[in-house]
């Protein structure tokens, strides 16, 4: 595989300095999409721009708590990986030279007269930062000091960390506009203009993308970048007539990894408001929005119970339901009842289930 090409995306993490600060870099691995080579590369470039523009370095213009989002990177590879190569993508992401927390895979496929982009977001597993990395573990270590995607609860000296409900997210197929298909197959990259207010093209994006700044609020959301030895602006084209949940769901996950609870809440809310979002992704959006509500100091139990009703036999939803009930101060007999009802969803030796039972006992002893 060719060397990975780093794309600096000005990403960061929202955490009060006095209460929580993310000292870790969060990395997204973005291989070129499989399928039609030129088309796949151009579509993956557009989606990486969409993802990068869902982030922010700090609240603006007001930041009274001096919140700092830390550092984040998108690493973009010119080598394509298709949707059947998920194991390869995970192993690549876990290599010491990369250590990516997220992988975005995609493939362009023709169905009848339509060209459809299928997208999978994968979250590689690493050793947790608590209590620290071990050379005896089967999982690699990504050397983060905090794992903000884990939902922490505390009872006296006992900590319960609830993992994300799943590590793989499938986005609905994006049906590409005919003119986008024709244009993206005709050129090897996206057109670069020298300034915002000119249509004169000075070149096209190549494999060496470097994002410099984003202008989300301007028409076509232009991005300033460097590529092929050129520095200029690329407009973010609309690639489909139908809205896609990709930018909101993937952006929400990235914001969650970086502790940007307010922005993540907004992202998951847009996923739920999108009429094309399928039930499985609605379940995830409800779960994650509910968890984020708790992390913001609010009560997210309603969202999580909604997800549990939509997916009563989902172990990830069951974990979140139990954690949410504990976080909301639900009476312990009710928590124990749900635990009895949901136990069959877990392996007999499930470590998290043992920890939640210890946590319930601690709460009972604390009275």
PDB file of N, CA and C in Angstrom, residues 8-88:
ATOM      1  N   UNK A   8      -5.012  17.724   6.778  1.00  0.00           N
ATOM      2  CA  UNK A   8      -5.216  18.495   7.995  1.00  0.00           C
ATOM      3  C   UNK A   8      -6.593  19.128   7.949  1.00  0.00           C
ATOM      4  N   UNK A   9      -7.446  18.785   8.898  1.00  0.00           N
ATOM      5  CA  UNK A   9      -8.841  19.198   8.778  1.00  0.00           C
ATOM      6  C   UNK A   9      -9.296  20.170   9.853  1.00  0.00           C
ATOM      7  N   UNK A  10      -8.392  20.670  10.665  1.00  0.00           N
ATOM      8  CA  UNK A  10      -8.742  21.655  11.692  1.00  0.00           C
ATOM      9  C   UNK A  10      -9.835  21.137  12.622  1.00  0.00           C
ATOM     10  N   UNK A  11      -9.704  19.874  13.033  1.00  0.00           N
ATOM     11  CA  UNK A  11     -10.695  19.280  13.916  1.00  0.00           C
ATOM     12  C   UNK A  11     -10.281  19.478  15.374  1.00  0.00           C
ATOM     13  N   UNK A  12     -11.250  19.342  16.278  1.00  0.00           N
ATOM     14  CA  UNK A  12     -10.943  19.537  17.673  1.00  0.00           C
ATOM     15  C   UNK A  12     -12.055  19.061  18.596  1.00  0.00           C
ATOM     16  N   UNK A  13     -11.959  19.306  19.893  1.00  0.00           N
ATOM     17  CA  UNK A  13     -12.876  18.686  20.842  1.00  0.00           C
ATOM     18  C   UNK A  13     -13.443  19.658  21.865  1.00  0.00           C
ATOM     19  N   UNK A  14     -14.769  19.659  22.092  1.00  0.00           N
ATOM     20  CA  UNK A  14     -15.422  20.621  22.980  1.00  0.00           C
ATOM     21  C   UNK A  14     -15.489  20.076  24.398  1.00  0.00           C
ATOM     22  N   UNK A  15     -14.697  20.628  25.287  1.00  0.00           N
ATOM     23  CA  UNK A  15     -14.685  20.199  26.669  1.00  0.00           C
ATOM     24  C   UNK A  15     -14.310  21.369  27.565  1.00  0.00           C
ATOM     25  N   UNK A  16     -15.064  21.592  28.638  1.00  0.00           N
ATOM     26  CA  UNK A  16     -14.680  22.658  29.558  1.00  0.00           C
ATOM     27  C   UNK A  16     -13.294  22.404  30.133  1.00  0.00           C
ATOM     28  N   UNK A  17     -12.471  23.407  30.082  1.00  0.00           N
ATOM     29  CA  UNK A  17     -11.103  23.249  30.566  1.00  0.00           C
ATOM     30  C   UNK A  17     -11.086  22.853  32.034  1.00  0.00           C
ATOM     31  N   UNK A  18     -11.986  23.421  32.805  1.00  0.00           N
ATOM     32  CA  UNK A  18     -11.980  23.160  34.238  1.00  0.00           C
ATOM     33  C   UNK A  18     -12.473  21.759  34.567  1.00  0.00           C
ATOM     34  N   UNK A  19     -13.309  21.148  33.682  1.00  0.00           N
ATOM     35  CA  UNK A  19     -13.913  19.872  34.001  1.00  0.00           C
ATOM     36  C   UNK A  19     -13.348  18.736  33.158  1.00  0.00           C
ATOM     37  N   UNK A  20     -13.053  19.001  31.908  1.00  0.00           N
ATOM     38  CA  UNK A  20     -12.667  17.925  31.020  1.00  0.00           C
ATOM     39  C   UNK A  20     -11.940  18.519  29.820  1.00  0.00           C
ATOM     40  N   UNK A  21     -10.826  17.928  29.482  1.00  0.00           N
ATOM     41  CA  UNK A  21     -10.076  18.404  28.324  1.00  0.00           C
ATOM     42  C   UNK A  21      -9.598  17.195  27.548  1.00  0.00           C
ATOM     43  N   UNK A  22      -9.788  17.208  26.251  1.00  0.00           N
ATOM     44  CA  UNK A  22      -9.362  16.085  25.429  1.00  0.00           C
ATOM     45  C   UNK A  22      -7.920  16.304  24.971  1.00  0.00           C
ATOM     46  N   UNK A  23      -6.967  15.576  25.524  1.00  0.00           N
ATOM     47  CA  UNK A  23      -5.567  15.761  25.136  1.00  0.00           C
ATOM     48  C   UNK A  23      -5.180  14.924  23.924  1.00  0.00           C
ATOM     49  N   UNK A  24      -6.137  14.165  23.375  1.00  0.00           N
ATOM     50  CA  UNK A  24      -5.812  13.163  22.366  1.00  0.00           C
ATOM     51  C   UNK A  24      -6.161  13.619  20.953  1.00  0.00           C
ATOM     52  N   UNK A  25      -5.405  13.109  20.005  1.00  0.00           N
ATOM     53  CA  UNK A  25      -5.735  13.302  18.593  1.00  0.00           C
ATOM     54  C   UNK A  25      -6.737  12.230  18.174  1.00  0.00           C
ATOM     55  N   UNK A  26      -7.762  12.633  17.440  1.00  0.00           N
ATOM     56  CA  UNK A  26      -8.729  11.700  16.873  1.00  0.00           C
ATOM     57  C   UNK A  26      -8.507  11.672  15.367  1.00  0.00           C
ATOM     58  N   UNK A  27      -8.322  10.466  14.824  1.00  0.00           N
ATOM     59  CA  UNK A  27      -7.962  10.299  13.422  1.00  0.00           C
ATOM     60  C   UNK A  27      -9.052   9.550  12.672  1.00  0.00           C
ATOM     61  N   UNK A  28      -9.388  10.048  11.477  1.00  0.00           N
ATOM     62  CA  UNK A  28     -10.331   9.385  10.580  1.00  0.00           C
ATOM     63  C   UNK A  28      -9.563   8.921   9.347  1.00  0.00           C
ATOM     64  N   UNK A  29      -9.668   7.638   9.041  1.00  0.00           N
ATOM     65  CA  UNK A  29      -9.018   7.056   7.863  1.00  0.00           C
ATOM     66  C   UNK A  29     -10.027   7.030   6.721  1.00  0.00           C
ATOM     67  N   UNK A  30      -9.663   7.639   5.596  1.00  0.00           N
ATOM     68  CA  UNK A  30     -10.584   7.844   4.482  1.00  0.00           C
ATOM     69  C   UNK A  30      -9.947   7.311   3.191  1.00  0.00           C
ATOM     70  N   UNK A  31      -9.992   5.976   2.958  1.00  0.00           N
ATOM     71  CA  UNK A  31      -9.476   5.467   1.689  1.00  0.00           C
ATOM     72  C   UNK A  31     -10.350   5.935   0.525  1.00  0.00           C
ATOM     73  N   UNK A  32      -9.761   5.972  -0.683  1.00  0.00           N
ATOM     74  CA  UNK A  32     -10.579   6.239  -1.860  1.00  0.00           C
ATOM     75  C   UNK A  32     -11.632   5.146  -1.986  1.00  0.00           C
ATOM     76  N   UNK A  33     -12.807   5.504  -2.471  1.00  0.00           N
ATOM     77  CA  UNK A  33     -13.898   4.551  -2.570  1.00  0.00           C
ATOM     78  C   UNK A  33     -13.642   3.548  -3.687  1.00  0.00           C
ATOM     79  N   UNK A  34     -14.187   2.333  -3.502  1.00  0.00           N
ATOM     80  CA  UNK A  34     -14.084   1.306  -4.515  1.00  0.00           C
ATOM     81  C   UNK A  34     -15.058   1.543  -5.654  1.00  0.00           C
ATOM     82  N   UNK A  35     -14.982   0.683  -6.670  1.00  0.00           N
ATOM     83  CA  UNK A  35     -15.835   0.838  -7.835  1.00  0.00           C
ATOM     84  C   UNK A  35     -15.106   1.588  -8.928  1.00  0.00           C
ATOM     85  N   UNK A  36     -15.857   2.376  -9.689  1.00  0.00           N
ATOM     86  CA  UNK A  36     -15.272   3.213 -10.739  1.00  0.00           C
ATOM     87  C   UNK A  36     -14.199   4.109 -10.123  1.00  0.00           C
ATOM     88  N   UNK A  37     -12.938   3.949 -10.563  1.00  0.00           N
ATOM     89  CA  UNK A  37     -11.804   4.565  -9.868  1.00  0.00           C
ATOM     90  C   UNK A  37     -11.916   6.081  -9.757  1.00  0.00           C
ATOM     91  N   UNK A  38     -12.097   6.747 -10.906  1.00  0.00           N
ATOM     92  CA  UNK A  38     -12.143   8.207 -10.879  1.00  0.00           C
ATOM     93  C   UNK A  38     -13.383   8.696 -10.161  1.00  0.00           C
ATOM     94  N   UNK A  39     -14.535   8.110 -10.464  1.00  0.00           N
ATOM     95  CA  UNK A  39     -15.785   8.503  -9.819  1.00  0.00           C
ATOM     96  C   UNK A  39     -15.702   8.286  -8.313  1.00  0.00           C
ATOM     97  N   UNK A  40     -15.210   7.115  -7.903  1.00  0.00           N
ATOM     98  CA  UNK A  40     -15.120   6.814  -6.473  1.00  0.00           C
ATOM     99  C   UNK A  40     -14.210   7.765  -5.735  1.00  0.00           C
ATOM    100  N   UNK A  41     -13.074   8.113  -6.346  1.00  0.00           N
ATOM    101  CA  UNK A  41     -12.139   9.027  -5.682  1.00  0.00           C
ATOM    102  C   UNK A  41     -12.750  10.418  -5.518  1.00  0.00           C
ATOM    103  N   UNK A  42     -13.443  10.898  -6.556  1.00  0.00           N
ATOM    104  CA  UNK A  42     -14.039  12.231  -6.473  1.00  0.00           C
ATOM    105  C   UNK A  42     -15.177  12.282  -5.464  1.00  0.00           C
ATOM    106  N   UNK A  43     -15.999  11.231  -5.430  1.00  0.00           N
ATOM    107  CA  UNK A  43     -17.092  11.201  -4.453  1.00  0.00           C
ATOM    108  C   UNK A  43     -16.536  11.126  -3.037  1.00  0.00           C
ATOM    109  N   UNK A  44     -15.495  10.317  -2.825  1.00  0.00           N
ATOM    110  CA  UNK A  44     -14.923  10.225  -1.473  1.00  0.00           C
ATOM    111  C   UNK A  44     -14.304  11.552  -1.060  1.00  0.00           C
ATOM    112  N   UNK A  45     -13.750  12.302  -2.021  1.00  0.00           N
ATOM    113  CA  UNK A  45     -13.212  13.628  -1.698  1.00  0.00           C
ATOM    114  C   UNK A  45     -14.322  14.559  -1.222  1.00  0.00           C
ATOM    115  N   UNK A  46     -15.461  14.541  -1.932  1.00  0.00           N
ATOM    116  CA  UNK A  46     -16.586  15.391  -1.532  1.00  0.00           C
ATOM    117  C   UNK A  46     -17.077  15.008  -0.139  1.00  0.00           C
ATOM    118  N   UNK A  47     -17.222  13.713   0.129  1.00  0.00           N
ATOM    119  CA  UNK A  47     -17.733  13.293   1.435  1.00  0.00           C
ATOM    120  C   UNK A  47     -16.735  13.597   2.547  1.00  0.00           C
ATOM    121  N   UNK A  48     -15.438  13.520   2.251  1.00  0.00           N
ATOM    122  CA  UNK A  48     -14.455  13.890   3.275  1.00  0.00           C
ATOM    123  C   UNK A  48     -14.533  15.381   3.576  1.00  0.00           C
ATOM    124  N   UNK A  49     -14.806  16.201   2.547  1.00  0.00           N
ATOM    125  CA  UNK A  49     -15.016  17.630   2.775  1.00  0.00           C
ATOM    126  C   UNK A  49     -16.258  17.867   3.627  1.00  0.00           C
ATOM    127  N   UNK A  50     -17.337  17.126   3.335  1.00  0.00           N
ATOM    128  CA  UNK A  50     -18.554  17.258   4.140  1.00  0.00           C
ATOM    129  C   UNK A  50     -18.269  16.919   5.594  1.00  0.00           C
ATOM    130  N   UNK A  51     -17.551  15.834   5.830  1.00  0.00           N
ATOM    131  CA  UNK A  51     -17.246  15.422   7.196  1.00  0.00           C
ATOM    132  C   UNK A  51     -16.388  16.465   7.896  1.00  0.00           C
ATOM    133  N   UNK A  52     -15.352  16.952   7.216  1.00  0.00           N
ATOM    134  CA  UNK A  52     -14.471  17.943   7.824  1.00  0.00           C
ATOM    135  C   UNK A  52     -15.229  19.205   8.208  1.00  0.00           C
ATOM    136  N   UNK A  53     -16.249  19.555   7.433  1.00  0.00           N
ATOM    137  CA  UNK A  53     -16.974  20.796   7.697  1.00  0.00           C
ATOM    138  C   UNK A  53     -18.011  20.659   8.801  1.00  0.00           C
ATOM    139  N   UNK A  54     -18.178  19.465   9.359  1.00  0.00           N
ATOM    140  CA  UNK A  54     -19.067  19.317  10.514  1.00  0.00           C
ATOM    141  C   UNK A  54     -18.339  19.621  11.822  1.00  0.00           C
ATOM    142  N   UNK A  55     -17.056  19.925  11.759  1.00  0.00           N
ATOM    143  CA  UNK A  55     -16.257  20.115  12.974  1.00  0.00           C
ATOM    144  C   UNK A  55     -15.950  21.584  13.198  1.00  0.00           C
ATOM    145  N   UNK A  56     -15.462  21.869  14.374  1.00  0.00           N
ATOM    146  CA  UNK A  56     -15.076  23.237  14.732  1.00  0.00           C
ATOM    147  C   UNK A  56     -13.956  23.179  15.765  1.00  0.00           C
ATOM    148  N   UNK A  57     -13.134  24.193  15.761  1.00  0.00           N
ATOM    149  CA  UNK A  57     -12.031  24.225  16.724  1.00  0.00           C
ATOM    150  C   UNK A  57     -12.494  24.647  18.104  1.00  0.00           C
ATOM    151  N   UNK A  58     -13.445  25.557  18.160  1.00  0.00           N
ATOM    152  CA  UNK A  58     -13.980  26.033  19.438  1.00  0.00           C
ATOM    153  C   UNK A  58     -15.296  26.745  19.140  1.00  0.00           C
ATOM    154  N   UNK A  59     -16.165  26.896  20.158  1.00  0.00           N
ATOM    155  CA  UNK A  59     -17.386  27.681  19.940  1.00  0.00           C
ATOM    156  C   UNK A  59     -17.035  29.086  19.465  1.00  0.00           C
ATOM    157  N   UNK A  60     -17.787  29.553  18.474  1.00  0.00           N
ATOM    158  CA  UNK A  60     -17.503  30.866  17.899  1.00  0.00           C
ATOM    159  C   UNK A  60     -18.815  31.571  17.618  1.00  0.00           C
ATOM    160  N   UNK A  61     -18.939  32.891  17.889  1.00  0.00           N
ATOM    161  CA  UNK A  61     -17.873  33.807  18.327  1.00  0.00           C
ATOM    162  C   UNK A  61     -17.687  33.852  19.844  1.00  0.00           C
ATOM    163  N   UNK A  62     -18.605  33.248  20.599  1.00  0.00           N
ATOM    164  CA  UNK A  62     -18.519  33.324  22.061  1.00  0.00           C
ATOM    165  C   UNK A  62     -17.996  32.007  22.624  1.00  0.00           C
ATOM    166  N   UNK A  63     -17.013  32.108  23.478  1.00  0.00           N
ATOM    167  CA  UNK A  63     -16.444  30.930  24.125  1.00  0.00           C
ATOM    168  C   UNK A  63     -16.069  31.293  25.566  1.00  0.00           C
ATOM    169  N   UNK A  64     -17.067  31.613  26.398  1.00  0.00           N
ATOM    170  CA  UNK A  64     -16.773  32.104  27.751  1.00  0.00           C
ATOM    171  C   UNK A  64     -16.047  31.090  28.622  1.00  0.00           C
ATOM    172  N   UNK A  65     -16.254  29.778  28.344  1.00  0.00           N
ATOM    173  CA  UNK A  65     -15.597  28.752  29.160  1.00  0.00           C
ATOM    174  C   UNK A  65     -14.243  28.331  28.604  1.00  0.00           C
ATOM    175  N   UNK A  66     -13.787  29.031  27.554  1.00  0.00           N
ATOM    176  CA  UNK A  66     -12.489  28.742  26.934  1.00  0.00           C
ATOM    177  C   UNK A  66     -12.379  27.259  26.549  1.00  0.00           C
ATOM    178  N   UNK A  67     -13.424  26.768  25.893  1.00  0.00           N
ATOM    179  CA  UNK A  67     -13.450  25.377  25.473  1.00  0.00           C
ATOM    180  C   UNK A  67     -12.450  25.153  24.344  1.00  0.00           C
ATOM    181  N   UNK A  68     -11.780  24.015  24.401  1.00  0.00           N
ATOM    182  CA  UNK A  68     -10.747  23.693  23.424  1.00  0.00           C
ATOM    183  C   UNK A  68     -11.021  22.292  22.896  1.00  0.00           C
ATOM    184  N   UNK A  69     -11.090  22.138  21.584  1.00  0.00           N
ATOM    185  CA  UNK A  69     -11.462  20.853  21.000  1.00  0.00           C
ATOM    186  C   UNK A  69     -10.278  19.936  20.709  1.00  0.00           C
ATOM    187  N   UNK A  70      -9.083  20.330  20.997  1.00  0.00           N
ATOM    188  CA  UNK A  70      -7.942  19.452  20.762  1.00  0.00           C
ATOM    189  C   UNK A  70      -7.586  19.342  19.286  1.00  0.00           C
ATOM    190  N   UNK A  71      -7.014  18.226  18.907  1.00  0.00           N
ATOM    191  CA  UNK A  71      -6.486  18.050  17.550  1.00  0.00           C
ATOM    192  C   UNK A  71      -7.111  16.833  16.895  1.00  0.00           C
ATOM    193  N   UNK A  72      -7.454  16.970  15.630  1.00  0.00           N
ATOM    194  CA  UNK A  72      -7.986  15.851  14.866  1.00  0.00           C
ATOM    195  C   UNK A  72      -7.438  15.851  13.462  1.00  0.00           C
ATOM    196  N   UNK A  73      -7.376  14.665  12.870  1.00  0.00           N
ATOM    197  CA  UNK A  73      -6.764  14.504  11.552  1.00  0.00           C
ATOM    198  C   UNK A  73      -7.645  13.590  10.696  1.00  0.00           C
ATOM    199  N   UNK A  74      -7.771  13.945   9.415  1.00  0.00           N
ATOM    200  CA  UNK A  74      -8.279  13.004   8.428  1.00  0.00           C
ATOM    201  C   UNK A  74      -7.096  12.536   7.610  1.00  0.00           C
ATOM    202  N   UNK A  75      -6.886  11.232   7.553  1.00  0.00           N
ATOM    203  CA  UNK A  75      -5.823  10.673   6.718  1.00  0.00           C
ATOM    204  C   UNK A  75      -6.484   9.991   5.519  1.00  0.00           C
ATOM    205  N   UNK A  76      -6.137  10.505   4.373  1.00  0.00           N
ATOM    206  CA  UNK A  76      -6.792  10.132   3.127  1.00  0.00           C
ATOM    207  C   UNK A  76      -5.814   9.343   2.275  1.00  0.00           C
ATOM    208  N   UNK A  77      -6.213   8.166   1.810  1.00  0.00           N
ATOM    209  CA  UNK A  77      -5.327   7.331   1.010  1.00  0.00           C
ATOM    210  C   UNK A  77      -5.830   7.245  -0.427  1.00  0.00           C
ATOM    211  N   UNK A  78      -4.945   7.328  -1.406  1.00  0.00           N
ATOM    212  CA  UNK A  78      -5.358   7.181  -2.800  1.00  0.00           C
ATOM    213  C   UNK A  78      -5.692   5.734  -3.161  1.00  0.00           C
ATOM    214  N   UNK A  79      -5.288   4.783  -2.330  1.00  0.00           N
ATOM    215  CA  UNK A  79      -5.581   3.375  -2.593  1.00  0.00           C
ATOM    216  C   UNK A  79      -7.003   3.056  -2.152  1.00  0.00           C
ATOM    217  N   UNK A  80      -7.799   2.514  -3.054  1.00  0.00           N
ATOM    218  CA  UNK A  80      -9.201   2.264  -2.743  1.00  0.00           C
ATOM    219  C   UNK A  80      -9.373   0.955  -1.985  1.00  0.00           C
ATOM    220  N   UNK A  81     -10.340   0.952  -1.083  1.00  0.00           N
ATOM    221  CA  UNK A  81     -10.780  -0.252  -0.390  1.00  0.00           C
ATOM    222  C   UNK A  81     -12.293  -0.312  -0.544  1.00  0.00           C
ATOM    223  N   UNK A  82     -12.815  -1.460  -0.992  1.00  0.00           N
ATOM    224  CA  UNK A  82     -14.266  -1.543  -1.167  1.00  0.00           C
ATOM    225  C   UNK A  82     -14.936  -2.081   0.088  1.00  0.00           C
ATOM    226  N   UNK A  83     -16.245  -2.193   0.049  1.00  0.00           N
ATOM    227  CA  UNK A  83     -17.013  -2.538   1.244  1.00  0.00           C
ATOM    228  C   UNK A  83     -16.755  -3.956   1.730  1.00  0.00           C
ATOM    229  N   UNK A  84     -16.229  -4.831   0.864  1.00  0.00           N
ATOM    230  CA  UNK A  84     -15.946  -6.203   1.279  1.00  0.00           C
ATOM    231  C   UNK A  84     -14.602  -6.323   1.982  1.00  0.00           C
ATOM    232  N   UNK A  85     -13.844  -5.237   2.038  1.00  0.00           N
ATOM    233  CA  UNK A  85     -12.504  -5.269   2.622  1.00  0.00           C
ATOM    234  C   UNK A  85     -12.467  -4.614   4.004  1.00  0.00           C
ATOM    235  N   UNK A  86     -13.516  -4.819   4.765  1.00  0.00           N
ATOM    236  CA  UNK A  86     -13.602  -4.170   6.077  1.00  0.00           C
ATOM    237  C   UNK A  86     -12.500  -4.647   7.018  1.00  0.00           C
ATOM    238  N   UNK A  87     -12.178  -5.944   6.986  1.00  0.00           N
ATOM    239  CA  UNK A  87     -11.117  -6.459   7.856  1.00  0.00           C
ATOM    240  C   UNK A  87      -9.776  -5.832   7.493  1.00  0.00           C
ATOM    241  N   UNK A  88      -9.529  -5.679   6.194  1.00  0.00           N
ATOM    242  CA  UNK A  88      -8.285  -5.040   5.743  1.00  0.00           C
ATOM    243  C   UNK A  88      -8.245  -3.587   6.217  1.00  0.00           C
TER     244      UNK A  88
END
